[in-house]
Amino acid sequence: MKQVRKWIPDQHGAWAMLAVPFLAGAFLAPRPGWAHAVLFAAWLLGYAAVFHAQQWLRLHARGLRSARRHARPAVVFGAAFAVAGVPPAVLHPWLVAAALLAAPFVAVNTYYAWRSRERALANGLAAVVPACGMLLVAVRLGGGEASSAWAPALACLLYFAGTVPYVKTMIRERNSLGYRAGSVAYHVAALAAAACLSPWLALPFAAYLARAAALPGRGLRVPVVGAIELAAAVALLVTLLLVF
């Protein structure tokens, strides 16, 4: 069990990004059901498999023997992903097309992993797009029209894209005034865009702007930063379910 826990990707912020858009789409769909549970499991297993494969590639490219510790979880998670993912794909062949649309973004993330530049701003933004696109997938899987779900999907995109520069201002770029200014400017624009999607979205996005402006430089510990972002993500999910 201890070994299995070590296999769980330690990118804690990624879990909210994986879960919130998918769950929003599932519950906004006309017919949420077991198909969503199976696809959600495949989605998480696929992420874990890709994470370990990318870590293996990163370490192997540098000639480090520690790359081997990622090989087994990559294979195991990959096999589990196939078991969970093949049945939905057979029943709903359009899921294959959705996966192909996500492939370029995964390729970008893989490139940055290979170059050991996973903390690059572009890499984080590339990861956000397919994660938020899963809201559209979940809505269609539940019998809805993906075209009717663009507003909540864009709201997710606005929020999670903003977390990329904001979290940097709290940790790795905590001393960068340029990053702080850029993060605040983004959140001002995101607030305006979210309000255009729905006036009610101005409430959480005003809070996101306030935290982007007020919290950098206060020396908050990483667990506290993570807890705040978890609360912010849950607030977004609740707002989307109430508004749409």
mmCIF file of N, CA and C in Angstrom, residues 81 126 136:
data_model
loop_
_atom_site.group_PDB
_atom_site.id
_atom_site.type_symbol
_atom_site.label_atom_id
_atom_site.label_comp_id
_atom_site.label_asym_id
_atom_site.label_seq_id
_atom_site.Cartn_x
_atom_site.Cartn_y
_atom_site.Cartn_z
ATOM 1 N N PHE A 81 -5.832 2.185 -17.495
ATOM 2 C CA PHE A 81 -6.523 3.149 -18.351
ATOM 3 C C PHE A 81 -7.181 2.447 -19.541
ATOM 4 N N ALA A 126 -0.952 24.844 -21.407
ATOM 5 C CA ALA A 126 -1.309 23.762 -22.324
ATOM 6 C C ALA A 126 -2.069 22.658 -21.611
ATOM 7 N N LEU A 136 -17.085 19.585 -21.788
ATOM 8 C CA LEU A 136 -17.879 19.377 -23.005
ATOM 9 C C LEU A 136 -18.088 17.890 -23.258
#
